[in-house]
Amino acid sequence: MKPENRSAFNFINSYIKRYWLLVLFGIVAIIFSSFIQTIIPVITAAVIDYIRAIHTGAEYKVPLYGFITAENQSPKIVLLWLGLALTGVAVVLAVARILSRIYLISISRHVEYDMLNDYLRHLQKMSQHFFQQNKTGDLMARATSDIGAIRRLTGPAIIQFSSTLVMFIFALYFMLRISIPLTFIALAPLPFIVFIVYSRVGKIHALFNRIQEQISQLTSRAQENFSGIRVIKSYVREKFEIEAFKEENDEYIRRNISLARVDSFLHAWLEFLLGLGLIAVIWLGGRQAIDGSITLGELVAMISYVGMLGWPMISVGILLNIWQRGLAAAQRVQEVLNAPADIRDSEMTRAMSDISGDLEFKNVSFVYPGTAKAVLTNISLRVPRGKKLAIVGATGAGKTSLVHLIPRLYEPTEGQILIDGVDIKTIPLQLLRRCIGLVQQESFLFSDSIADNIAFGIIEHDEDAISRAAEASQLKLDIDQFPDGLETIIGERGITLSGGQKQRTSISRAVLKSPRILILDDALSAVDTYTEEEILRALRPIMCERTTIIVAHRISTIRDADHIIVLQDGVIAEEGTHQQLLEKKGIYFDMHERQKLEEKLLEID
Ligand code: M5T
Ligand code: MG
């Protein structure tokens, strides 16, 4: 086995092992059912030989070791017994088969369940960078299509493999008892079958991988299409998108057909070889039956065995196929599971239970992973506990990047960020994030009730607290107009809310969390100046106890901040209080003048 296949196999095995008892029961049931199945031709042979003996008046030769004797019995009774034996065997066979399937299929479902849970748990640990590098559709395809292929490997493949093996052993035993040369003739095609199957395995593996890659591509495309449907429609790009999807889909079908071609050739060859085996058995076995070295019943049994083994032998092909697909899929799932969670707790993490919120940046520089340009250069700043820092600057100046470093959504490339004097890298990640309320520039809401969206960060929440949080962000009035108040369900990503309502829901979410450090990243951009003032007024008592960072474009939002920094191309260009900055007559002053003028113009309007 190739090393990557071995590791994929060990990976799957680590999941199956947890259910070893079920595996054991399942395999015992399979051994039993396969054995029972090989007895059926023995009974049929007995029936044929018995009837023939009565016809010809010859002595009844007991076929296959005296399983069935017929001394001093009337034909009626003998046939009745044989019939009952067949029925009994069929019933036992059915029960054993049902049990084996229940056991083994349930293992495969358990494996799928465990794997999916691990997959999601792992993805939750990954950083933003990971999600920027991996498309949602691709990650989804691995969770559905690939884990599905692994499930088929664990359940149906185990059933197929063990029943083929066991049936082969038992059938071989009975066949050898009937006639050794005949058995060899019947099994002559086997080496060719193994050779052909083996030679195609690599090809199947590669083709399957290409199909899975294409599924990822398709899923990504579909997913982007659905989430961007408004843009697509407003730019009348439907036709283009349909065409583009069709092309991907065509590629998908082409790849599937290539696999089907290899598959069906394989199948045809296998059937052909088995057919040859059967012809040889009839030809040689027929002559043996004529010259009396085997009985007619034995010939019939022999033919049944060849038929019985034919299907499992072909299924070895299918099995290898499932096996290869499963291994390829396991490799794809492993790729994700093995990707290290780059931002996590380490040995340096201290035991801490709370932080008070004194924030400091020491010569922080930052470059987005995989890019070359520094987005932030040598940033040093300090926000004492309970104070309010404002960040202004042109679009693209690096404001969002700066605040994202605080809850460690990204790590600084150089320098240190300290909270209460300790490097945030040594603060337990969960504690750090729990103590920070970040209202992102682009609010994301879940298709759930408004109340649940606000209470998102908190497991136990009460209506009153939610109401108060909604009041602080001036959302209360809007909520009262919704059909079900707080319990109103908002569409996917909050599609049924206005931009400002979405922003205010996000602010309520952060407020309810009662964080030590509150960060508003341009969180008031979608509300009018009047509402903005109201929100700021309502937030004031909340903010005075906490460290607050406000990123804004409007100077009105930040006028009363304790400290203001002006970012320009990732560097602090100016800093001070509102008054100090105005006196400087630099960038801030220009911004202020411009905005004042705009306001005046609006008033004239
Ligand atoms: C600052 C670049 C971006 C810009 C600069 C999010 C992100 C940004 N950038 C990346 O290279 N990769 C990324 O994943 O970083 O961006 P910002 O910090 O988002 O700027 P801002 O918040 O000041 O701008 P705005 O428009 O929100 O006021 O060059 O290309
Ligand atoms: Mg921004």
XYZ file of C-alpha atoms in Angstrom, residues 46-61 70 73-79 82:
25
model
C -29.682 -34.143 -3.226
C -33.149 -33.506 -4.647
C -31.972 -34.059 -8.236
C -30.018 -37.190 -7.465
C -32.827 -38.630 -5.389
C -35.426 -38.121 -8.099
C -33.048 -39.525 -10.688
C -32.389 -42.596 -8.534
C -36.107 -43.252 -8.225
C -36.548 -42.817 -12.000
C -33.810 -45.133 -13.044
C -34.297 -47.556 -10.172
C -30.590 -47.209 -9.513
C -29.124 -47.103 -6.081
C -29.429 -43.640 -4.482
C -25.935 -42.347 -4.044
C -32.840 -41.602 2.440
C -38.119 -43.703 3.630
C -40.986 -43.182 1.230
C -40.205 -40.648 -1.560
C -42.960 -38.376 -0.263
C -41.306 -38.059 3.135
C -37.803 -37.624 1.706
C -38.929 -34.833 -0.637
C -35.637 -31.817 1.563
